[in-house]
Short mmCIF file of C-alpha atoms in Angstrom, two decimals:
data_model
loop_
_atom_site.label_atom_id
_atom_site.label_comp_id
_atom_site.label_asym_id
_atom_site.label_seq_id
_atom_site.Cartn_x
_atom_site.Cartn_y
_atom_site.Cartn_z
CA MET C 1 -23.90 -111.52 -11.42
CA LEU C 2 -23.81 -108.78 -9.02
CA GLN C 3 -24.30 -105.38 -10.71
CA ARG C 4 -20.97 -103.31 -11.46
CA LYS C 5 -20.38 -99.86 -12.62
CA ALA C 6 -17.97 -100.98 -14.86
CA TYR C 7 -20.72 -102.76 -17.07
CA GLN C 8 -21.70 -99.45 -18.18
CA ARG C 9 -18.08 -98.45 -19.15
CA LEU C 10 -17.96 -101.40 -21.32
CA MET C 11 -21.35 -100.60 -23.01
CA GLU C 12 -19.71 -97.16 -23.79
CA TRP C 13 -16.80 -98.84 -25.39
CA LYS C 14 -18.84 -101.00 -27.39
CA LEU C 15 -21.02 -98.41 -28.78
CA GLN C 16 -18.21 -95.82 -29.41
CA SER C 17 -15.37 -98.36 -30.67
CA GLN C 18 -17.54 -100.13 -33.33
CA GLY C 19 -14.96 -102.93 -33.36
CA HIS C 20 -11.99 -100.43 -33.93
CA THR C 21 -10.34 -101.20 -30.35
CA ALA C 22 -9.90 -104.00 -28.12
CA MET C 23 -10.61 -103.62 -24.13
CA LEU C 24 -8.34 -104.75 -21.70
CA ILE C 25 -9.77 -105.27 -18.24
CA GLU C 26 -7.05 -104.99 -15.57
CA GLY C 27 -7.02 -105.57 -11.79
CA ALA C 28 -6.25 -107.63 -8.88
CA ARG C 29 -6.91 -111.32 -8.77
CA ARG C 30 -10.14 -112.26 -7.86
CA VAL C 31 -11.62 -108.89 -8.55
CA GLY C 32 -14.23 -110.21 -10.85
CA LYS C 33 -12.66 -109.32 -14.33
CA SER C 34 -13.64 -112.56 -16.00
CA THR C 35 -17.12 -112.67 -14.65
CA LEU C 36 -17.70 -109.19 -15.86
CA ALA C 37 -16.40 -109.88 -19.36
CA GLU C 38 -18.40 -112.92 -19.71
CA GLU C 39 -21.52 -111.52 -18.37
CA PHE C 40 -21.29 -108.63 -20.90
CA GLY C 41 -20.66 -110.99 -23.80
CA ARG C 42 -23.59 -113.17 -22.78
CA ASN C 43 -25.92 -110.17 -22.64
CA GLU C 44 -24.72 -107.78 -25.42
CA TYR C 45 -23.72 -110.27 -28.12
CA ALA C 46 -25.35 -113.15 -30.19
CA SER C 47 -22.62 -115.11 -28.93
CA CYS C 48 -19.34 -115.23 -26.81
CA LEU C 49 -16.30 -117.13 -26.92
CA THR C 50 -13.69 -117.37 -24.19
CA VAL C 51 -10.16 -118.57 -24.41
CA ASP C 52 -8.88 -119.11 -21.06
CA PHE C 53 -5.20 -119.05 -21.04
CA THR C 54 -4.80 -120.82 -17.58
CA HIS C 55 -6.18 -123.86 -19.43
CA ALA C 56 -5.70 -123.36 -23.12
CA PRO C 57 -4.18 -126.56 -24.61
CA ASP C 58 -1.13 -126.53 -27.01
CA ASP C 59 -3.28 -126.76 -29.90
CA VAL C 60 -5.11 -123.73 -29.30
CA LEU C 61 -1.96 -121.75 -28.42
CA ALA C 62 -0.45 -122.91 -31.87
CA TYR C 63 -3.50 -121.21 -33.66
CA PHE C 64 -1.84 -117.75 -32.56
CA GLN C 65 1.55 -118.64 -34.03
CA ASP C 66 0.55 -120.72 -37.12
CA MET C 67 -2.47 -118.87 -38.49
CA ARG C 68 -1.82 -115.35 -37.78
CA ASN C 69 -1.81 -114.57 -41.38
CA ASP C 70 -4.90 -116.73 -42.05
CA LEU C 71 -7.60 -115.29 -40.03
CA ASP C 72 -10.42 -117.04 -41.81
CA THR C 73 -8.75 -120.41 -40.51
CA PHE C 74 -8.00 -118.99 -37.21
CA PHE C 75 -11.57 -118.12 -36.30
CA LEU C 76 -12.82 -121.21 -37.97
CA TYR C 77 -10.73 -123.59 -35.83
CA LEU C 78 -11.24 -121.32 -32.65
CA SER C 79 -15.06 -121.74 -33.31
CA ALA C 80 -14.86 -125.36 -33.93
CA TYR C 81 -12.59 -126.14 -30.69
CA TYR C 82 -14.90 -124.25 -28.34
CA GLY C 83 -18.13 -125.15 -30.02
CA VAL C 84 -19.34 -121.56 -30.36
CA THR C 85 -20.89 -119.98 -33.67
CA LEU C 86 -19.31 -116.52 -34.53
CA HIS C 87 -21.39 -113.86 -35.94
CA GLU C 88 -19.64 -111.15 -37.76
CA ARG C 89 -20.12 -107.89 -35.86
CA ASN C 90 -22.02 -109.52 -33.24
CA SER C 91 -19.65 -111.97 -31.48
CA LEU C 92 -17.34 -111.24 -28.57
CA ILE C 93 -14.11 -113.14 -28.21
CA ILE C 94 -12.54 -113.02 -24.53
CA PHE C 95 -8.71 -113.63 -24.09
CA ASP C 96 -9.08 -114.45 -20.20
CA GLU C 97 -5.76 -114.10 -18.12
CA VAL C 98 -3.98 -112.89 -21.44
CA GLN C 99 -0.85 -112.13 -19.55
CA LEU C 100 -0.07 -115.98 -19.43
CA TYR C 101 0.44 -115.79 -23.17
CA PRO C 102 1.44 -112.50 -24.42
CA LYS C 103 1.60 -113.58 -28.05
CA ALA C 104 -2.30 -113.41 -27.84
CA ARG C 105 -2.00 -109.91 -26.57
CA GLU C 106 0.15 -108.77 -29.37
CA ALA C 107 -2.14 -110.43 -32.01
CA ILE C 108 -4.74 -107.98 -30.99
CA LYS C 109 -3.50 -105.36 -33.59
CA GLN C 110 -4.37 -107.70 -36.58
CA LEU C 111 -7.53 -109.22 -34.94
CA VAL C 112 -8.98 -105.80 -34.59
CA ALA C 113 -7.71 -104.45 -37.85
CA ASP C 114 -9.74 -107.42 -39.29
CA GLY C 115 -12.88 -105.92 -37.70
CA ARG C 116 -15.21 -109.05 -37.67
CA PHE C 117 -15.54 -109.40 -34.08
CA ASP C 118 -15.10 -107.55 -30.69
CA PHE C 119 -12.40 -108.38 -28.21
CA ILE C 120 -11.89 -108.15 -24.43
CA GLU C 121 -8.77 -109.10 -22.64
CA THR C 122 -8.51 -109.74 -18.88
CA GLY C 123 -5.37 -109.81 -17.02
CA SER C 124 -3.89 -109.82 -13.60
CA LEU C 125 -0.15 -108.62 -13.29
CA VAL C 126 -0.43 -107.50 -17.01
CA SER C 127 1.74 -104.66 -16.89
CA ILE C 128 4.76 -106.06 -14.94
CA LYS C 129 7.80 -106.24 -16.93
CA GLU C 130 8.08 -110.07 -17.20
CA ASN C 131 4.71 -110.20 -19.06
CA VAL C 132 5.29 -107.57 -21.83
CA ARG C 133 9.09 -107.45 -22.37
CA ASP C 134 9.03 -109.71 -25.50
CA ILE C 135 5.96 -108.20 -27.05
CA LEU C 136 4.68 -104.99 -28.82
CA ILE C 137 1.78 -103.76 -26.97
CA PRO C 138 -0.95 -102.90 -29.36
CA SER C 139 -2.03 -99.29 -29.61
CA GLU C 140 -5.49 -100.40 -30.73
CA GLU C 141 -6.02 -101.64 -26.83
CA ARG C 142 -8.07 -99.60 -24.46
CA SER C 143 -7.89 -100.22 -20.65
CA LEU C 144 -10.40 -100.41 -17.85
CA ALA C 145 -9.09 -100.72 -14.25
CA LEU C 146 -11.50 -102.91 -12.39
CA ASP C 147 -11.59 -102.18 -8.34
CA PRO C 148 -13.14 -104.08 -5.66
CA PHE C 149 -16.75 -103.31 -5.16
CA ASP C 150 -17.38 -99.78 -4.01
CA PHE C 151 -20.08 -98.76 -1.27
CA ASP C 152 -22.66 -98.12 -3.94
CA GLU C 153 -22.04 -101.67 -5.56
CA PHE C 154 -22.14 -103.18 -2.05
CA LEU C 155 -25.47 -101.61 -1.23
CA TRP C 156 -26.83 -102.81 -4.69
CA ALA C 157 -25.79 -106.35 -3.72
CA MET C 158 -27.48 -106.13 -0.47
CA GLY C 159 -30.84 -105.14 -2.08
CA GLU C 160 -30.30 -101.53 -0.82
CA GLU C 161 -30.47 -99.57 -4.17
CA PRO C 162 -33.10 -97.02 -2.64
CA LEU C 163 -30.73 -96.22 0.37
CA SER C 164 -27.95 -95.70 -2.44
CA ARG C 165 -30.09 -93.35 -4.50
CA ALA C 166 -31.13 -91.33 -1.18
CA ILE C 167 -27.24 -90.91 -0.36
CA ALA C 168 -26.59 -89.51 -3.76
CA ASP C 169 -29.52 -87.15 -3.36
CA SER C 170 -28.44 -86.17 -0.08
CA TYR C 171 -25.03 -85.30 -1.22
CA GLU C 172 -26.15 -83.50 -4.30
CA ARG C 173 -28.61 -81.36 -2.45
CA LEU C 174 -26.27 -80.76 0.65
CA ARG C 175 -29.19 -82.02 2.85
CA PRO C 176 -28.73 -84.56 5.60
CA LEU C 177 -30.55 -87.91 5.67
CA PRO C 178 -32.99 -88.35 8.25
CA ASP C 179 -31.74 -89.67 11.48
CA SER C 180 -33.13 -93.45 10.76
CA LEU C 181 -31.67 -93.66 7.22
CA HIS C 182 -28.37 -92.08 8.39
CA ARG C 183 -28.00 -94.78 11.19
CA LYS C 184 -28.73 -97.45 8.73
CA ALA C 185 -26.28 -96.21 6.19
CA MET C 186 -23.68 -96.23 8.86
CA ARG C 187 -24.43 -99.66 9.86
CA LEU C 188 -24.22 -100.92 6.44
CA PHE C 189 -20.98 -98.93 5.83
CA ARG C 190 -19.26 -100.49 8.81
CA GLU C 191 -20.46 -104.23 7.32
CA TYR C 192 -18.71 -102.87 4.10
CA MET C 193 -15.64 -102.18 5.84
CA LEU C 194 -15.56 -105.68 7.31
CA VAL C 195 -16.60 -107.62 4.32
CA GLY C 196 -14.86 -105.66 1.80
CA GLY C 197 -15.31 -105.51 -1.91
CA MET C 198 -13.83 -108.54 -3.46
CA PRO C 199 -16.98 -110.17 -5.24
CA GLN C 200 -16.84 -113.65 -3.88
CA ALA C 201 -16.61 -112.02 -0.26
CA VAL C 202 -19.59 -109.87 -0.94
CA GLU C 203 -21.56 -112.79 -2.86
CA THR C 204 -20.79 -115.08 0.26
CA TYR C 205 -22.03 -112.38 2.89
CA VAL C 206 -25.12 -111.55 0.67
CA ARG C 207 -25.95 -115.29 0.60
CA THR C 208 -25.03 -116.25 4.25
CA ARG C 209 -24.60 -112.96 6.47
CA ASP C 210 -21.73 -115.12 8.02
CA PHE C 211 -18.62 -113.21 8.58
CA HIS C 212 -16.78 -116.44 9.20
CA GLN C 213 -17.50 -117.87 5.91
CA VAL C 214 -16.59 -114.33 4.39
CA ASP C 215 -13.35 -114.50 6.39
CA ALA C 216 -12.41 -117.87 4.81
CA VAL C 217 -12.94 -116.64 1.36
CA LYS C 218 -10.56 -113.72 2.10
CA ARG C 219 -7.99 -115.83 3.50
CA ASP C 220 -8.00 -117.81 0.26
CA ILE C 221 -7.43 -114.53 -1.64
CA LEU C 222 -4.77 -113.53 0.56
CA LYS C 223 -2.87 -116.80 0.19
CA LEU C 224 -3.03 -116.29 -3.57
CA TYR C 225 -1.48 -113.07 -3.27
CA ARG C 226 1.37 -114.43 -1.28
CA ASP C 227 1.52 -117.23 -3.97
CA ASP C 228 1.73 -114.60 -6.58
CA ILE C 229 4.50 -112.69 -4.75
CA ALA C 230 6.54 -116.08 -4.44
CA LYS C 231 5.94 -116.91 -7.99
CA HIS C 232 6.28 -113.55 -9.85
CA ALA C 233 8.27 -111.22 -7.66
CA GLY C 234 11.61 -112.57 -8.82
CA SER C 235 14.56 -110.91 -7.00
CA ALA C 236 12.19 -108.40 -5.24
CA ARG C 237 10.34 -111.23 -3.56
CA ARG C 238 11.71 -110.82 -0.01
CA ARG C 239 11.15 -107.17 0.06
CA VAL C 240 7.81 -107.41 -1.42
CA THR C 241 6.88 -110.01 1.24
CA LEU C 242 8.14 -107.62 3.96
CA LEU C 243 6.18 -104.69 2.67
CA PHE C 244 2.97 -106.87 2.27
CA ASP C 245 3.20 -108.35 5.97
CA GLY C 246 3.89 -105.04 7.49
CA LEU C 247 0.78 -103.42 5.97
CA VAL C 248 -1.28 -103.64 9.02
CA SER C 249 1.47 -102.41 11.69
CA GLN C 250 2.28 -99.52 9.37
CA LEU C 251 -1.41 -98.46 9.02
CA SER C 252 -2.02 -98.95 12.84
CA LYS C 253 0.55 -95.83 13.45
CA HIS C 254 -0.77 -92.38 13.98
CA GLU C 255 1.34 -91.41 11.06
CA LYS C 256 0.76 -93.79 8.30
CA ARG C 257 3.54 -93.15 6.12
CA TYR C 258 5.48 -96.44 5.48
CA SER C 259 8.71 -96.40 7.72
CA LEU C 260 11.01 -98.81 6.19
CA SER C 261 13.28 -98.69 9.17
CA SER C 262 10.83 -100.92 11.01
CA LEU C 263 11.64 -103.42 8.49
CA ASP C 264 15.25 -103.03 8.33
CA THR C 265 17.32 -100.34 9.95
CA ASN C 266 19.57 -99.91 6.84
CA ALA C 267 16.54 -99.98 4.57
CA ARG C 268 16.42 -97.18 1.94
CA MET C 269 13.58 -96.10 -0.50
CA ARG C 270 15.62 -96.74 -3.44
CA ASP C 271 16.14 -100.22 -2.36
CA TYR C 272 12.35 -100.94 -2.04
CA ASP C 273 10.90 -98.89 -5.18
CA ASP C 274 10.49 -102.04 -7.01
CA ALA C 275 8.77 -103.73 -4.14
CA PHE C 276 6.43 -100.75 -3.81
CA PHE C 277 5.81 -100.69 -7.64
CA TRP C 278 5.23 -104.44 -7.70
CA LEU C 279 2.34 -104.47 -5.06
CA SER C 280 0.70 -101.38 -6.63
CA ASP C 281 1.15 -102.62 -10.23
CA ALA C 282 -0.64 -105.95 -9.10
CA CYS C 283 -3.41 -103.96 -7.59
CA VAL C 284 -2.78 -105.28 -4.11
CA THR C 285 -2.16 -101.97 -2.54
CA ASN C 286 -3.07 -98.19 -3.10
CA ASP C 287 -0.10 -95.91 -2.81
CA CYS C 288 -0.73 -92.50 -1.56
CA VAL C 289 2.11 -90.02 -2.22
CA ASN C 290 3.18 -86.84 -0.49
CA SER C 291 2.61 -83.52 -2.52
CA THR C 292 5.02 -81.15 -1.26
CA ASP C 293 3.52 -78.09 -2.81
CA PRO C 294 -0.05 -78.90 -3.43
CA THR C 295 -1.48 -77.26 -6.53
CA VAL C 296 -3.53 -78.38 -9.63
CA GLY C 297 -1.50 -81.16 -10.89
CA LEU C 298 -0.55 -82.66 -7.63
CA GLY C 299 1.89 -85.06 -9.27
CA ALA C 300 4.21 -82.43 -10.31
CA TYR C 301 5.47 -81.94 -6.63
CA ALA C 302 4.92 -85.79 -5.55
CA ASP C 303 7.74 -86.80 -3.22
CA ARG C 304 7.64 -90.68 -3.78
CA ALA C 305 10.10 -91.16 -0.83
CA THR C 306 7.19 -90.26 1.33
CA VAL C 307 4.25 -92.80 0.72
CA LYS C 308 1.31 -94.18 2.65
CA CYS C 309 0.55 -97.77 1.41
CA TYR C 310 -3.18 -98.64 1.93
CA MET C 311 -4.59 -102.18 1.22
CA ALA C 312 -6.57 -102.12 -1.96
CA ASP C 313 -9.41 -103.66 -0.35
CA THR C 314 -10.26 -103.06 3.27
CA GLY C 315 -11.98 -106.32 3.98
CA LEU C 316 -8.60 -108.11 3.16
CA LEU C 317 -6.89 -105.61 5.63
CA VAL C 318 -9.43 -106.64 8.46
CA THR C 319 -8.70 -110.41 7.77
CA GLN C 320 -4.99 -109.49 8.02
CA ALA C 321 -5.57 -107.66 11.32
CA LEU C 322 -7.68 -110.35 12.80
CA ALA C 323 -5.32 -113.31 11.61
CA ASP C 324 -4.13 -114.49 15.05
CA SER C 325 -5.40 -117.89 14.34
CA ARG C 326 -6.14 -120.04 11.32
CA THR C 327 -9.87 -118.76 11.51
CA THR C 328 -11.75 -115.91 12.72
CA GLU C 329 -15.39 -116.62 13.96
CA ASP C 330 -18.55 -114.84 13.15
CA ASP C 331 -18.81 -113.64 16.49
CA ILE C 332 -15.64 -111.94 16.51
CA TYR C 333 -16.59 -110.02 13.71
CA ARG C 334 -19.93 -109.06 15.00
CA ASP C 335 -18.16 -107.89 18.39
CA VAL C 336 -16.02 -105.69 16.15
CA LEU C 337 -19.00 -104.45 14.17
CA LEU C 338 -20.83 -103.51 17.34
CA GLY C 339 -17.66 -102.06 18.99
CA LYS C 340 -17.41 -104.65 21.81
CA ILE C 341 -13.72 -105.46 20.70
CA ALA C 342 -11.31 -102.57 20.00
CA VAL C 343 -9.75 -102.50 16.49
CA ASN C 344 -8.00 -99.59 15.25
CA GLU C 345 -10.88 -97.70 13.83
CA GLY C 346 -8.83 -94.95 12.45
CA MET C 347 -6.84 -97.42 10.17
CA LEU C 348 -9.96 -99.18 8.80
CA VAL C 349 -11.91 -95.83 7.85
CA GLU C 350 -8.55 -94.25 6.36
CA ASN C 351 -8.12 -97.32 4.39
CA VAL C 352 -11.76 -97.75 3.05
CA VAL C 353 -11.60 -93.87 2.02
CA ALA C 354 -8.47 -94.39 0.11
CA GLN C 355 -10.25 -97.43 -1.61
CA LEU C 356 -13.20 -95.33 -2.53
CA LEU C 357 -11.23 -92.45 -3.77
CA HIS C 358 -9.29 -94.74 -5.82
CA ALA C 359 -12.39 -96.32 -7.24
CA GLY C 360 -13.72 -92.94 -7.89
CA GLY C 361 -10.77 -92.23 -10.32
CA HIS C 362 -8.57 -90.14 -8.05
CA ARG C 363 -4.84 -90.52 -7.78
CA LEU C 364 -3.93 -90.60 -4.11
CA TYR C 365 -1.98 -87.68 -2.57
CA PHE C 366 -1.61 -86.17 0.91
CA TYR C 367 0.15 -83.35 2.34
CA SER C 368 2.68 -83.62 5.35
CA ARG C 369 5.00 -81.08 6.65
CA SER C 370 6.94 -81.22 9.80
CA SER C 371 9.01 -78.09 11.14
CA ARG C 372 10.57 -77.92 14.67
CA ASN C 373 10.76 -74.08 14.22
CA ASP C 374 7.32 -73.50 12.74
CA ALA C 375 4.45 -75.04 14.37
CA ALA C 376 2.11 -73.24 12.15
CA SER C 377 3.66 -75.16 9.06
CA THR C 378 3.50 -78.51 10.64
CA MET C 379 0.60 -80.37 9.59
CA GLU C 380 -0.45 -83.47 7.89
CA VAL C 381 -3.72 -83.56 5.54
CA ASP C 382 -5.05 -87.30 4.81
CA PHE C 383 -5.92 -86.85 1.34
CA LEU C 384 -5.88 -84.11 -1.45
CA ILE C 385 -8.04 -84.20 -4.68
CA VAL C 386 -8.45 -81.55 -7.53
CA SER C 387 -12.25 -80.57 -7.61
CA ARG C 388 -14.08 -77.69 -9.24
CA TYR C 389 -14.65 -74.71 -6.89
CA PRO C 390 -18.16 -72.90 -7.23
CA ASN C 391 -17.02 -69.85 -5.92
CA ALA C 392 -14.19 -69.50 -8.63
CA ALA C 393 -16.46 -70.06 -11.72
CA MET C 394 -16.07 -73.82 -11.23
CA LYS C 395 -12.34 -73.68 -11.99
CA PRO C 396 -10.31 -76.52 -10.32
CA ARG C 397 -8.79 -75.97 -6.92
CA ILE C 398 -7.21 -78.29 -4.29
CA SER C 399 -9.83 -79.99 -1.93
CA PRO C 400 -8.19 -81.25 1.33
CA ILE C 401 -9.77 -84.17 3.02
CA GLU C 402 -9.59 -85.08 6.66
CA VAL C 403 -10.94 -88.51 7.70
CA LYS C 404 -12.26 -89.09 11.22
CA SER C 405 -13.26 -92.32 12.94
CA GLY C 406 -14.86 -90.75 15.90
CA THR C 407 -17.29 -88.17 16.80
CA ARG C 408 -15.17 -85.89 18.76
CA TYR C 409 -12.12 -84.45 16.96
CA ARG C 410 -10.25 -81.39 15.83
CA THR C 411 -9.41 -80.04 12.45
CA VAL C 412 -6.16 -78.48 13.24
CA SER C 413 -4.28 -79.46 10.14
CA LEU C 414 -7.13 -78.59 7.86
CA ASP C 415 -7.25 -75.04 9.34
CA LYS C 416 -3.43 -74.63 8.75
CA PHE C 417 -3.59 -75.88 5.09
CA LYS C 418 -6.30 -73.37 4.49
CA ASN C 419 -4.08 -70.58 6.15
CA LYS C 420 -0.97 -71.77 4.31
CA PHE C 421 -2.36 -72.32 0.73
CA GLY C 422 -5.28 -69.54 0.62
CA GLN C 423 -6.74 -69.27 -2.72
CA ARG C 424 -5.27 -72.54 -3.94
CA VAL C 425 -7.87 -74.20 -1.80
CA GLY C 426 -11.40 -74.70 -2.87
CA LEU C 427 -13.96 -76.94 -0.84
CA GLU C 428 -12.75 -78.70 2.08
CA TYR C 429 -14.09 -82.06 3.22
CA VAL C 430 -14.23 -83.70 6.67
CA LEU C 431 -15.45 -87.36 6.44
CA HIS C 432 -16.69 -88.59 9.77
CA PRO C 433 -19.54 -90.76 11.27
CA LYS C 434 -21.89 -87.98 11.82
CA PRO C 435 -24.72 -86.51 9.73
CA LEU C 436 -23.95 -83.96 6.74
CA THR C 437 -23.59 -80.44 7.83
CA VAL C 438 -21.99 -77.50 5.80
CA ALA C 439 -20.01 -74.64 7.29
CA GLY C 440 -19.16 -71.99 4.49
CA ASP C 441 -16.64 -73.92 2.15
CA ARG C 442 -16.16 -76.78 4.58
CA ARG C 443 -18.38 -79.80 4.11
CA TYR C 444 -18.92 -82.35 6.96
CA LEU C 445 -19.76 -85.55 5.17
CA PRO C 446 -20.78 -88.82 6.62
CA LEU C 447 -18.15 -91.58 5.93
CA TYR C 448 -20.56 -93.32 3.49
CA MET C 449 -20.24 -90.47 1.02
CA ALA C 450 -16.54 -90.84 0.47
CA GLY C 451 -17.19 -92.54 -2.92
CA LEU C 452 -19.09 -89.54 -4.17
CA LEU C 453 -16.18 -87.00 -3.96
#
């Protein structure tokens, strides 16, 4: 299995929980939840038993109904059916795709209280109403959101762990990488943008270095998402489909806020709330919300009627953008990689920064204000995060982030933001293709450091 940072989080859960909680791994389809859980079970326990609810027969499902109050028999029958010997306090039981059988999720309370084994659940679309409306969600459940591979994980998969460590050291010391390593890191970062972070796509690229084969994998995933929309989105299906299909055109614009009028002249945000929620909750998109009066606690001033909707995986966005025919050949990807074919570079770099900030645990916010009468107040800052400010005894401050795809640019909005909000603002960041430099509280970081913020 390709190395994942989430593995360490599972280790921490196992050691801290000591069987008193179960772990729910949530994430998009094909993001590697089952693979991670099973690899963890094989490595860290004497035995691992997986109940896959996409294939579980009626006999196994009946165990959860008929033997809920007879756990000795329940575990005996599970062990016998799957041919796995269970060892008290040294076996892991995995409920894979648990959203397909909510009664198993509800049973976690009793199973954890029994204390004999550890439990991990995996699920896609787990928190959507249709999957939880008839059950009591167990309080003994902890959750882990699994994102697509971040850039570090991509470098590990490519056998570039030393470069990953060098980038982290450069960021910590605020010392730029040598030019040769910077060029190498930027080349690999561009490859990462095109491949994306879906595990099967990364594995295919590592094995073949063939973008055409990677593209075929990503097209299969996009088809799966479309099938999920048709199957699970219910009465919101048409609106969800319109939003999903419009992602590329919306992100291609200079102002990347989702303009519903491009879908329907009479569209209103209140009509599309459920559709935005569906895509975000299914981990297909990452929503970035306007914080109208940015301060620590950005969500307190979130204007959810003004939203930028990023694809959760940039590689999938690339495939959407290049989907002019049934396949996209390797040479087309390589021409994009080398800059011989023009694509909207700003769209891709802003999307990948959103992806990496989300993977790093940040909720996504931006700042936008327009005033015809006050040019000094008209600005748009791509992202806002809260970080500790060295010049204020490490107290938290707002850090504005501007993303630049080219080497020639201006930072007008960042300058205006600092002037307007003054002491609320801590470190400022410009993410760009050039090497690291520092100018006072403003740090100019290469794009490949976005995941370190």
